[in-house]
XYZ file of C-alpha atoms in Angstrom:
717
model
C 201.721 103.941 110.112
C 205.177 102.542 110.867
C 207.846 104.110 108.643
C 211.082 102.188 108.247
C 214.318 103.520 109.697
C 215.795 106.586 107.945
C 217.812 105.804 104.863
C 221.446 106.943 104.639
C 221.766 110.202 102.801
C 223.387 110.207 99.429
C 226.835 111.722 98.952
C 226.622 115.472 98.668
C 227.537 118.691 100.390
C 227.632 118.645 104.158
C 224.743 120.769 105.434
C 226.952 122.015 108.264
C 229.783 123.093 105.984
C 230.223 126.484 104.387
C 229.141 125.164 101.005
C 225.631 124.573 102.360
C 225.100 128.300 102.527
C 225.504 128.481 98.738
C 223.290 125.656 97.402
C 223.404 124.600 93.773
C 220.728 126.043 91.518
C 217.831 123.743 90.737
C 214.163 123.051 91.458
C 212.647 123.070 94.921
C 212.073 119.964 97.043
C 210.619 116.980 95.185
C 208.281 114.424 96.747
C 208.840 111.119 94.932
C 205.465 109.366 95.045
C 204.423 105.798 94.224
C 200.960 104.263 94.509
C 199.053 101.077 93.743
C 195.413 100.035 93.481
C 193.627 96.793 94.268
C 193.427 95.996 90.563
C 195.706 96.459 87.586
C 199.280 97.711 87.917
C 201.825 99.256 85.563
C 200.513 100.970 82.385
C 196.929 99.847 83.162
C 196.917 101.497 86.594
C 193.480 103.001 87.213
C 191.865 101.480 84.118
C 189.672 99.108 86.156
C 188.201 101.760 88.498
C 189.559 100.080 91.643
C 190.473 101.964 94.814
C 193.898 103.081 95.949
C 195.466 100.757 98.567
C 199.076 101.954 98.914
C 201.148 105.157 98.977
C 204.938 105.277 99.298
C 206.891 108.561 99.215
C 210.240 110.183 99.979
C 211.412 113.825 99.846
C 214.441 114.814 97.749
C 216.209 118.189 97.977
C 217.729 118.674 94.466
C 219.952 121.618 95.360
C 221.691 119.976 98.324
C 221.213 116.406 97.020
C 219.698 115.337 100.339
C 216.867 112.853 100.858
C 214.373 112.527 103.663
C 212.688 109.629 105.377
C 210.908 107.008 103.273
C 207.246 106.581 104.277
C 204.753 103.860 103.423
C 201.045 103.908 104.180
C 198.226 101.484 103.434
C 194.805 102.830 102.374
C 191.507 101.185 103.204
C 189.610 100.226 100.052
C 185.819 100.050 99.880
C 186.064 96.866 97.830
C 188.485 94.706 99.783
C 188.937 92.133 96.995
C 192.434 92.177 95.498
C 193.208 91.155 91.960
C 195.591 88.187 91.532
C 198.192 90.514 90.005
C 198.047 92.895 92.958
C 198.043 90.094 95.548
C 201.100 88.487 93.991
C 203.075 91.717 93.551
C 202.248 93.369 96.869
C 201.822 90.436 99.221
C 198.923 92.288 100.866
C 195.705 90.705 102.094
C 192.170 91.906 102.589
C 192.629 91.647 106.382
C 195.575 94.052 106.417
C 193.707 96.556 104.243
C 190.656 96.391 106.508
C 192.795 97.752 109.379
C 194.177 100.648 107.297
C 193.018 104.276 107.413
C 190.602 105.712 104.824
C 191.896 107.860 101.997
C 191.024 111.251 103.542
C 193.022 110.530 106.717
C 195.961 109.154 104.743
C 196.080 112.351 102.648
C 196.120 114.514 105.791
C 198.954 112.427 107.248
C 200.769 112.666 103.927
C 200.645 116.481 103.994
C 201.855 116.646 107.602
C 204.783 114.248 107.106
C 205.889 115.867 103.841
C 205.804 119.332 105.399
C 207.961 118.104 108.276
C 210.522 116.454 106.008
C 210.729 119.495 103.736
C 211.314 121.759 106.743
C 214.190 119.541 107.901
C 215.795 119.715 104.444
C 215.685 123.494 104.146
C 212.033 124.342 103.510
C 210.375 125.895 100.492
C 207.443 124.892 98.249
C 207.601 121.301 97.064
C 206.373 119.456 93.978
C 205.292 115.873 93.446
C 207.258 113.610 91.105
C 205.709 110.376 89.836
C 206.561 107.575 87.441
C 204.136 108.443 84.668
C 200.785 110.199 84.927
C 198.437 107.343 85.804
C 198.748 107.645 89.593
C 197.466 111.203 89.783
C 195.290 111.492 86.683
C 193.729 108.009 86.647
C 193.660 107.066 90.335
C 193.828 109.882 92.889
C 191.709 112.530 91.140
C 188.899 110.187 89.957
C 188.683 108.459 93.350
C 188.638 111.757 95.216
C 185.842 112.945 92.895
C 183.807 109.778 93.521
C 184.223 110.158 97.295
C 183.653 113.940 97.254
C 187.109 114.656 98.680
C 188.955 117.921 98.073
C 192.593 117.304 97.169
C 195.280 119.789 98.263
C 196.640 122.134 95.597
C 199.917 120.192 95.550
C 198.156 117.343 93.719
C 197.345 119.567 90.721
C 200.957 120.148 89.596
C 203.620 117.478 89.344
C 206.667 116.322 87.412
C 206.550 113.216 85.243
C 209.900 111.441 85.734
C 209.502 109.622 82.419
C 209.282 112.897 80.490
C 212.173 114.434 82.416
C 214.273 111.377 81.624
C 213.273 111.516 77.953
C 214.346 115.179 77.773
C 217.834 114.180 78.896
C 217.966 110.969 76.860
C 215.769 111.414 73.754
C 217.371 108.488 71.963
C 215.634 105.974 74.233
C 212.153 104.585 73.691
C 209.105 106.936 73.876
C 208.375 108.416 77.288
C 205.132 106.479 77.763
C 206.957 103.156 77.294
C 209.600 103.854 79.955
C 209.575 102.188 83.377
C 211.607 102.680 86.537
C 213.643 99.566 85.743
C 214.462 100.619 82.162
C 215.489 104.123 83.263
C 217.855 102.707 85.895
C 219.227 100.210 83.383
C 219.890 102.906 80.753
C 221.762 104.974 83.341
C 223.758 101.979 84.515
C 222.569 102.297 88.125
C 222.918 99.424 90.537
C 219.665 98.617 92.327
C 218.981 96.558 95.414
C 217.662 93.279 94.021
C 217.022 91.954 97.522
C 214.387 94.605 98.312
C 211.051 92.805 98.387
C 208.920 95.440 100.136
C 206.296 96.428 97.549
C 206.674 100.058 96.505
C 209.906 100.683 98.442
C 212.174 99.473 95.620
C 210.367 101.692 93.129
C 210.744 104.845 95.251
C 214.426 104.176 96.031
C 215.186 103.606 92.359
C 213.297 106.758 91.316
C 215.325 108.789 93.851
C 218.569 107.348 92.460
C 217.488 108.239 88.886
C 216.660 111.824 89.933
C 220.010 112.327 91.673
C 221.852 110.948 88.641
C 219.954 113.246 86.268
C 220.765 116.244 88.478
C 224.455 115.523 88.038
C 224.127 115.877 84.256
C 224.467 119.411 82.834
C 221.034 120.539 81.653
C 219.013 123.698 81.983
C 215.694 122.033 81.090
C 215.452 119.446 83.854
C 212.368 119.889 86.070
C 211.534 123.173 84.375
C 208.031 122.392 83.025
C 205.499 120.831 85.386
C 202.416 118.849 84.413
C 199.174 120.619 85.348
C 195.802 119.086 86.203
C 192.973 121.507 85.502
C 190.819 122.123 88.550
C 187.807 123.410 86.597
C 186.314 122.784 83.188
C 186.218 125.939 81.054
C 183.235 126.530 78.795
C 183.491 128.354 75.490
C 182.240 128.479 71.897
C 183.502 126.497 68.937
C 183.420 127.631 65.330
C 182.869 125.449 62.297
C 186.072 126.977 60.919
C 188.084 125.478 63.772
C 190.319 122.495 63.062
C 190.223 119.832 65.777
C 192.794 117.070 65.881
C 191.097 113.685 65.610
C 193.702 112.246 68.001
C 192.193 114.294 70.836
C 188.467 113.432 70.554
C 186.428 110.631 72.145
C 182.728 109.754 72.151
C 181.047 108.914 75.471
C 177.863 106.856 75.216
C 175.323 105.915 77.869
C 175.212 109.218 79.753
C 172.144 109.977 81.862
C 169.839 112.283 79.934
C 169.927 114.898 82.697
C 173.728 115.036 82.800
C 175.444 118.349 81.984
C 178.859 119.236 80.637
C 180.083 119.602 84.223
C 178.980 116.031 84.945
C 180.918 114.813 81.909
C 183.982 116.792 83.017
C 183.694 115.241 86.466
C 183.595 111.765 84.928
C 186.924 112.561 83.239
C 188.331 114.194 86.382
C 192.117 114.394 86.289
C 192.278 114.759 82.496
C 192.587 118.133 80.809
C 189.604 118.860 78.567
C 190.020 121.637 76.011
C 188.103 124.858 76.508
C 184.529 124.223 75.374
C 185.507 120.620 74.701
C 182.310 118.908 75.915
C 179.555 118.676 73.282
C 176.357 116.929 74.362
C 174.570 115.367 71.378
C 170.871 115.941 70.686
C 168.392 113.721 68.881
C 166.027 114.719 66.087
C 163.552 116.150 68.622
C 166.207 118.415 70.167
C 166.600 116.330 73.329
C 169.796 114.789 74.644
C 170.387 111.259 73.435
C 172.890 110.140 76.075
C 176.008 110.751 73.982
C 178.722 113.389 74.107
C 181.874 114.248 72.182
C 184.849 115.337 74.286
C 187.955 117.095 72.992
C 191.072 116.838 75.199
C 194.171 118.995 75.391
C 196.454 116.438 73.703
C 196.564 112.884 72.428
C 198.008 111.511 75.686
C 194.978 112.760 77.585
C 192.739 111.112 74.961
C 194.542 107.779 75.392
C 194.031 107.959 79.157
C 190.340 108.767 78.581
C 189.928 105.630 76.468
C 191.067 103.613 79.490
C 187.924 104.772 81.301
C 185.744 102.664 79.028
C 182.836 101.260 81.067
C 183.665 103.299 84.154
C 180.596 104.389 86.073
C 178.683 107.635 86.389
C 176.402 106.916 89.303
C 174.872 103.514 88.584
C 175.387 103.688 84.810
C 178.498 102.544 83.017
C 179.775 104.817 80.271
C 181.233 103.565 77.013
C 184.173 105.549 75.620
C 185.254 105.258 71.983
C 187.478 107.120 69.558
C 185.907 109.897 67.499
C 187.053 112.373 64.865
C 187.587 116.106 64.891
C 185.042 116.520 62.092
C 182.356 114.908 64.256
C 183.153 117.263 67.118
C 183.041 120.379 64.953
C 179.782 119.213 63.361
C 178.151 118.972 66.791
C 179.798 121.851 68.653
C 180.605 124.266 65.833
C 178.499 127.151 64.626
C 178.620 130.083 62.236
C 176.126 132.495 63.803
C 177.622 135.783 64.972
C 174.718 136.187 67.391
C 175.615 132.904 69.077
C 179.307 133.839 69.130
C 178.513 137.096 70.920
C 176.198 135.297 73.334
C 178.864 132.717 74.204
C 181.746 135.201 74.312
C 181.232 135.790 78.043
C 183.506 133.423 79.942
C 182.781 131.459 83.114
C 179.007 131.653 82.681
C 176.442 128.982 83.541
C 174.001 128.366 80.674
C 170.374 127.350 81.228
C 167.849 126.413 78.561
C 164.216 127.544 78.800
C 161.707 125.500 76.824
C 157.990 126.044 76.271
C 157.952 129.854 76.256
C 154.865 131.553 74.836
C 155.521 132.738 71.305
C 154.707 136.298 72.373
C 157.205 136.265 75.266
C 159.975 138.865 75.107
C 163.085 139.580 77.184
C 161.169 141.520 79.831
C 158.716 138.637 80.262
C 161.537 136.119 80.751
C 163.427 138.378 83.172
C 160.236 138.899 85.148
C 159.606 135.151 85.199
C 163.076 134.452 86.627
C 162.724 137.207 89.204
C 165.255 139.521 90.874
C 166.706 136.735 93.034
C 168.403 135.124 90.009
C 169.473 137.959 87.674
C 170.600 137.132 84.154
C 174.097 138.261 83.207
C 173.773 141.450 81.201
C 170.000 141.578 81.504
C 168.344 141.249 78.109
C 171.770 140.786 76.473
C 172.171 137.559 78.440
C 169.140 136.002 76.731
C 169.209 134.250 73.372
C 165.845 133.441 71.766
C 165.757 130.622 69.220
C 163.827 131.481 66.069
C 162.932 129.910 62.763
C 164.676 131.245 59.635
C 161.628 133.437 58.926
C 161.838 135.023 62.393
C 159.026 133.094 64.072
C 159.802 132.120 67.693
C 160.245 128.449 68.579
C 159.502 128.733 72.299
C 163.129 128.041 73.278
C 165.643 130.432 74.814
C 168.996 130.335 76.587
C 170.069 132.413 79.586
C 173.466 133.171 81.149
C 174.128 133.287 84.880
C 177.272 134.496 86.594
C 177.675 131.656 89.091
C 176.369 128.253 90.104
C 174.305 129.664 92.987
C 172.282 131.911 90.680
C 171.755 129.041 88.244
C 170.489 126.820 91.069
C 168.045 129.554 92.102
C 166.798 129.790 88.511
C 166.379 126.014 88.253
C 163.933 126.186 91.147
C 161.613 127.974 88.724
C 161.364 124.728 86.712
C 157.790 124.223 85.495
C 156.795 127.662 86.728
C 153.955 129.439 84.928
C 154.523 132.236 82.413
C 151.268 133.433 80.952
C 149.268 130.247 80.544
C 152.213 127.901 79.940
C 154.586 126.113 82.255
C 158.265 126.625 81.460
C 160.926 123.914 81.636
C 164.463 124.842 82.697
C 167.539 122.664 82.117
C 171.279 123.001 82.360
C 172.800 123.533 78.957
C 176.147 123.850 77.226
C 177.712 125.988 74.530
C 177.609 123.002 72.176
C 173.879 122.539 72.813
C 173.274 126.202 71.980
C 175.081 125.681 68.666
C 173.172 122.488 67.889
C 169.746 123.995 68.582
C 170.497 127.074 66.487
C 171.960 124.946 63.677
C 168.909 122.691 63.656
C 166.439 125.539 63.251
C 168.698 127.270 60.731
C 168.581 124.169 58.498
C 164.797 123.931 58.238
C 163.217 121.741 55.530
C 163.294 122.988 51.960
C 160.076 124.715 50.866
C 158.433 124.661 54.317
C 155.636 127.140 53.523
C 154.009 126.024 50.294
C 150.639 127.703 49.986
C 148.863 125.061 47.949
C 149.245 121.426 47.000
C 151.398 121.143 43.914
C 150.043 117.827 42.645
C 147.149 115.562 43.363
C 147.569 113.094 46.201
C 150.064 110.434 45.053
C 147.495 107.669 45.026
C 143.876 107.525 43.859
C 141.032 107.007 46.294
C 138.333 105.214 44.398
C 135.033 106.945 44.971
C 132.375 104.842 46.614
C 128.680 105.114 47.227
C 127.687 106.030 50.783
C 129.729 104.990 53.786
C 131.881 102.383 52.098
C 134.960 102.900 54.314
C 135.790 101.958 57.878
C 137.984 103.806 60.340
C 140.125 101.904 62.846
C 140.819 103.958 65.950
C 143.092 103.003 68.847
C 145.514 100.740 66.985
C 148.727 99.786 68.788
C 151.609 101.931 67.573
C 153.451 98.758 66.599
C 150.608 97.472 64.429
C 151.551 96.569 60.859
C 149.470 96.076 57.727
C 149.542 92.311 58.311
C 148.211 92.849 61.851
C 145.292 94.863 60.472
C 144.454 92.242 57.850
C 144.569 89.490 60.462
C 142.406 91.630 62.742
C 139.728 92.007 60.045
C 139.740 88.296 59.281
C 137.294 87.327 56.549
C 136.436 90.976 55.923
C 139.946 91.504 54.519
C 138.792 89.852 51.279
C 136.402 92.802 50.725
C 139.113 95.490 50.769
C 139.605 97.448 47.567
C 143.034 97.272 45.894
C 145.311 99.847 47.530
C 142.593 100.455 50.075
C 144.488 100.371 53.395
C 145.709 103.776 54.600
C 147.521 104.074 57.923
C 147.632 107.631 59.276
C 150.988 108.957 60.479
C 151.630 112.009 62.626
C 153.910 114.914 61.725
C 156.952 113.009 62.964
C 156.206 110.150 60.586
C 155.150 107.803 63.391
C 151.893 105.823 63.601
C 149.030 107.838 65.058
C 146.881 104.834 65.993
C 144.358 105.466 63.208
C 143.801 103.771 59.858
C 141.230 103.979 57.057
C 140.162 101.041 54.912
C 138.155 101.222 51.687
C 135.708 98.363 51.264
C 134.015 97.198 48.075
C 130.585 98.425 49.201
C 128.785 100.177 52.040
C 127.210 96.873 53.105
C 130.627 95.214 53.428
C 131.904 98.177 55.422
C 128.981 98.014 57.844
C 129.387 94.247 58.248
C 133.089 94.622 58.973
C 132.378 97.330 61.553
C 129.749 95.217 63.315
C 131.971 92.126 63.329
C 135.247 93.773 64.435
C 134.214 96.724 66.605
C 136.125 96.665 69.912
C 137.969 93.487 69.083
C 141.366 93.192 70.765
C 144.652 93.663 68.909
C 147.820 93.239 71.006
C 146.030 93.785 74.321
C 144.184 96.875 73.057
C 140.617 97.077 71.886
C 140.149 98.800 68.515
C 137.119 100.826 67.523
C 135.846 100.137 64.004
C 133.294 102.621 62.661
C 131.912 103.140 59.134
C 132.737 106.392 57.320
C 132.550 107.829 53.826
C 135.332 108.412 51.321
C 134.867 112.160 51.750
C 135.417 111.933 55.496
C 138.507 109.820 54.976
C 139.819 112.277 52.366
C 139.453 115.257 54.650
C 141.171 113.544 57.574
C 144.099 112.555 55.403
C 144.328 116.180 54.243
C 144.551 117.461 57.817
C 140.950 117.616 59.030
C 139.619 115.859 62.120
C 136.810 113.366 62.514
C 135.386 112.914 65.997
C 132.121 111.904 67.628
C 130.946 115.514 67.451
C 131.375 115.716 63.701
C 133.943 116.443 61.025
C 136.204 119.492 60.922
C 137.739 120.598 57.611
C 141.496 120.926 57.120
C 143.026 124.029 58.744
C 143.663 125.598 55.337
C 140.738 124.737 53.061
C 141.908 126.137 49.748
C 139.651 126.445 46.708
C 141.655 123.813 44.915
C 140.655 121.339 47.648
C 136.948 121.850 47.184
C 136.271 118.540 45.416
C 135.047 116.126 48.076
C 137.404 113.256 47.294
C 140.844 112.728 45.864
C 139.432 110.915 42.868
C 137.586 114.050 41.726
C 140.668 116.323 41.595
C 140.772 118.147 38.296
C 143.799 118.071 36.063
C 146.419 120.607 37.090
C 146.446 123.468 34.556
C 149.625 124.711 32.970
C 150.928 127.560 35.115
C 153.744 128.737 32.823
C 152.691 131.890 30.926
C 152.189 131.581 27.219
C 155.070 133.984 26.499
C 157.473 131.794 28.471
C 156.104 128.548 27.101
C 156.630 129.796 23.565
C 160.376 129.864 24.174
C 160.525 126.100 24.606
C 159.848 123.355 22.089
C 156.636 121.532 22.733
C 158.541 118.263 23.005
C 160.499 119.662 25.943
C 157.412 120.728 27.839
C 155.225 117.691 27.276
C 156.226 114.056 27.520
C 155.691 111.823 24.590
C 152.386 110.090 24.207
C 152.348 106.886 26.105
C 150.248 103.771 26.055
C 148.801 102.830 29.441
C 150.693 99.900 30.872
C 148.957 96.728 31.908
C 147.575 96.837 35.461
C 149.913 95.390 38.059
C 148.971 94.267 41.555
C 152.227 95.633 43.045
C 152.535 99.373 43.661
C 154.968 100.099 46.449
C 156.030 103.485 47.725
C 159.356 104.514 49.271
C 160.026 103.452 52.854
C 159.808 106.881 54.560
C 156.403 108.441 54.888
C 155.625 110.931 52.143
C 156.052 114.368 53.733
C 155.312 117.292 51.447
C 155.956 119.907 54.174
C 152.658 121.629 53.394
C 151.767 124.218 55.998
C 148.251 122.838 56.451
C 149.062 119.139 56.653
C 148.406 117.633 60.057
C 148.583 113.960 59.028
C 150.480 112.028 56.412
C 149.012 108.896 54.818
C 151.232 105.869 54.622
C 151.864 104.076 51.321
C 148.503 102.565 50.331
C 148.419 98.797 50.369
C 145.897 96.026 50.174
C 145.719 92.290 50.927
C 146.897 91.624 47.384
C 149.972 93.850 47.499
C 151.320 92.324 50.695
C 150.723 88.756 49.590
C 147.822 88.225 51.980
C 145.246 87.321 49.338
C 145.310 86.586 45.612
C 144.374 89.481 43.389
C 140.855 89.116 41.984
C 140.777 89.611 38.258
C 137.832 91.995 38.591
C 139.817 94.164 40.974
C 142.723 94.327 38.549
C 140.409 95.338 35.737
C 138.944 98.206 37.786
C 142.256 99.405 39.260
C 143.540 102.725 38.054
C 146.702 102.577 35.998
C 147.971 106.091 36.598
C 148.010 108.373 39.565
C 148.862 111.588 37.748
C 146.746 114.080 35.936
C 146.501 113.709 32.151
C 149.831 113.844 30.285
C 151.276 117.286 29.836
C 150.412 118.773 33.223
C 153.061 121.233 34.460
C 153.752 122.740 37.827
C 155.435 126.065 38.500
C 157.239 126.380 41.839
C 157.605 129.883 43.192
C 159.931 130.925 45.994
C 162.535 128.213 45.456
C 165.763 129.070 47.344
C 168.707 130.011 45.163
C 170.769 127.241 46.728
C 168.251 124.516 45.860
C 169.556 121.768 43.627
C 167.869 119.142 41.508
C 167.903 116.620 44.338
C 166.111 119.099 46.612
C 163.400 119.680 44.027
C 163.015 115.974 43.343
C 162.680 115.220 47.047
C 159.630 117.506 47.242
C 157.771 115.272 44.785
C 158.965 111.916 46.064
C 156.572 108.979 45.960
C 154.732 110.075 42.810
C 154.778 106.848 40.820
C 154.619 106.567 37.060
C 154.568 103.638 34.744
C 157.988 102.276 33.723
C 157.721 103.765 30.241
C 157.124 107.342 31.408
C 159.583 110.155 30.675
C 159.732 113.351 32.695
C 161.658 116.537 32.589
C 162.323 119.299 35.082
C 163.274 122.666 33.622
C 164.425 125.725 35.606
C 162.785 128.797 34.108
C 165.331 130.770 32.127
C 167.637 127.795 31.469
C 167.807 125.677 28.308
C 165.538 122.653 28.536
C 167.285 119.536 29.764
C 166.054 116.115 30.779
C 166.601 115.191 34.412
C 165.369 111.609 34.373
C 165.368 109.407 31.306
C 163.229 106.270 31.296
C 162.864 105.956 35.091
C 162.782 102.439 36.445
C 160.603 102.973 39.498
C 160.191 106.516 40.772
C 159.881 109.884 39.191
C 158.851 113.153 40.736
C 156.819 114.945 38.136
């Protein structure tokens, strides 16, 4: 490092005179700092994630109006390539940067030289002063975080010369649009146009601006410093909170194992609001790689947007604008239990997943052991439960420090009872999301009996006239199955293809197909058994309509035999769907007498002509019955998907209605008071009627009123 000769001191009191003993009031020593990276300069400084290559600084004593020696130091960059803008403005080369010192040594030299200059000018604590906030917030702090360097405390408080200038001259342009040149021009200062040493002109001009501002009468100059938070503060968020949309961003592409501390480290140098990191979860309660971040003000948010496609490890992170409503929806909650749990500050939150349903606080505390105590004992545990009080197997625990949390994480996949327990880092927002998800469980989740017959008829056959396809690829479609069967597809009954979905509505790998006869089913099984579909062999075995019916109702069919559905109710005793009896009227006679017969029963209707097209809604029909283990997909056939022409004989034998005889009513008990018409209709979705049908839905105790008049495609009852 070769500093240039000392600069002449500006006019001011003589330090050896008597007036030096009574200095003018003002802030302590200021260190005017300028820096540059190997990439973008000016307002885009730090936006391209390039390393710092230059630091220039000079000490100013505001009370005595004295200045110290101007210093300039090059910094070795890991990526030696310079952008054309930087090469042209600085005149530096990759060879000169290769001989420079690394950042950690330059920072140590910076502290030593500044301390020496401050001591020569009278001593006292000093503060940094920069042109804007990019140098510290967007360059020094992120680079130090990437290189695991610990910055001195002096880099966490500083003065922004642009804001100080705007306080004195508010009539100028906004503070973020100011530059060193415009500030000097507005003050009428003469600058050295011959100075071509990169960074030196900027520091000299900033010093001249500071000295000129100190001459102006003002009690607010250099009175409020900018602060860079050293640590992210966790905390709860309520759904009643109002979050400014100008302070929220969405980060996408995060590693699934990343925590709120990892997100805060990615935005190192920017002030995130307390509890301002909300990791988003998917429908299964797992992190989906997105997070919503709320910053202290809009300027911090604008700086965060400049970190679009910066890297977290080997992954680049996308940063977009978001709204305050989105943040509150993810991070907010209304549970008092959660608010009390999250009221303890500076706690590390861990999530335990897979707990036995019988596990209590003592079991969890014993599992964690005395070496990693939970804050507050049993009060530091929060068990997640269904609205009816049943445990979900999830819990959250609080720990006082990072060391205790690390000790608890070593219990990951430890055994409690007969189950292994997963432990993950968690956040206050994740606690709110998990509790909100279980609090908003599906409407009518515990129906005790099927309310209507299955929404499609299964034509009864003689003997084993069905085939079961087992081991289908999860991506297999109806067309793939028809192509797989080949010539046997012509023997499928209308609406005879039933793909079995799991409880999440995804393909289970099984399908049932109704054939026109037992002989055709056996021939199809012999011809197609263990044929390959998309690099997987598929088993094709004959079965009966009864076996198919029971599997679709939740039973299992394996090589060892057939198991009935978990809840075999008396109303399910008929062996097949086709033999379901008409649903009796469940409204008492006294209540039914209060309503006109025309309100209770639809008008007589003439069966419509058979049609080969009978589609069902896109989503799988989920009735949320407590015994249902599988959900059948919409029934199709080669004729309904355009694979084969519809035989006239098949049309003649096809059923024209899927409901019980006209006039059947259903009484629903236990409906929540908050349930609306749409909620009730959604329970009966996918029950198709002919276009000329009319239905009504009448809350008991209310005047009769028609909900749907002349439905075009779908009705519910």
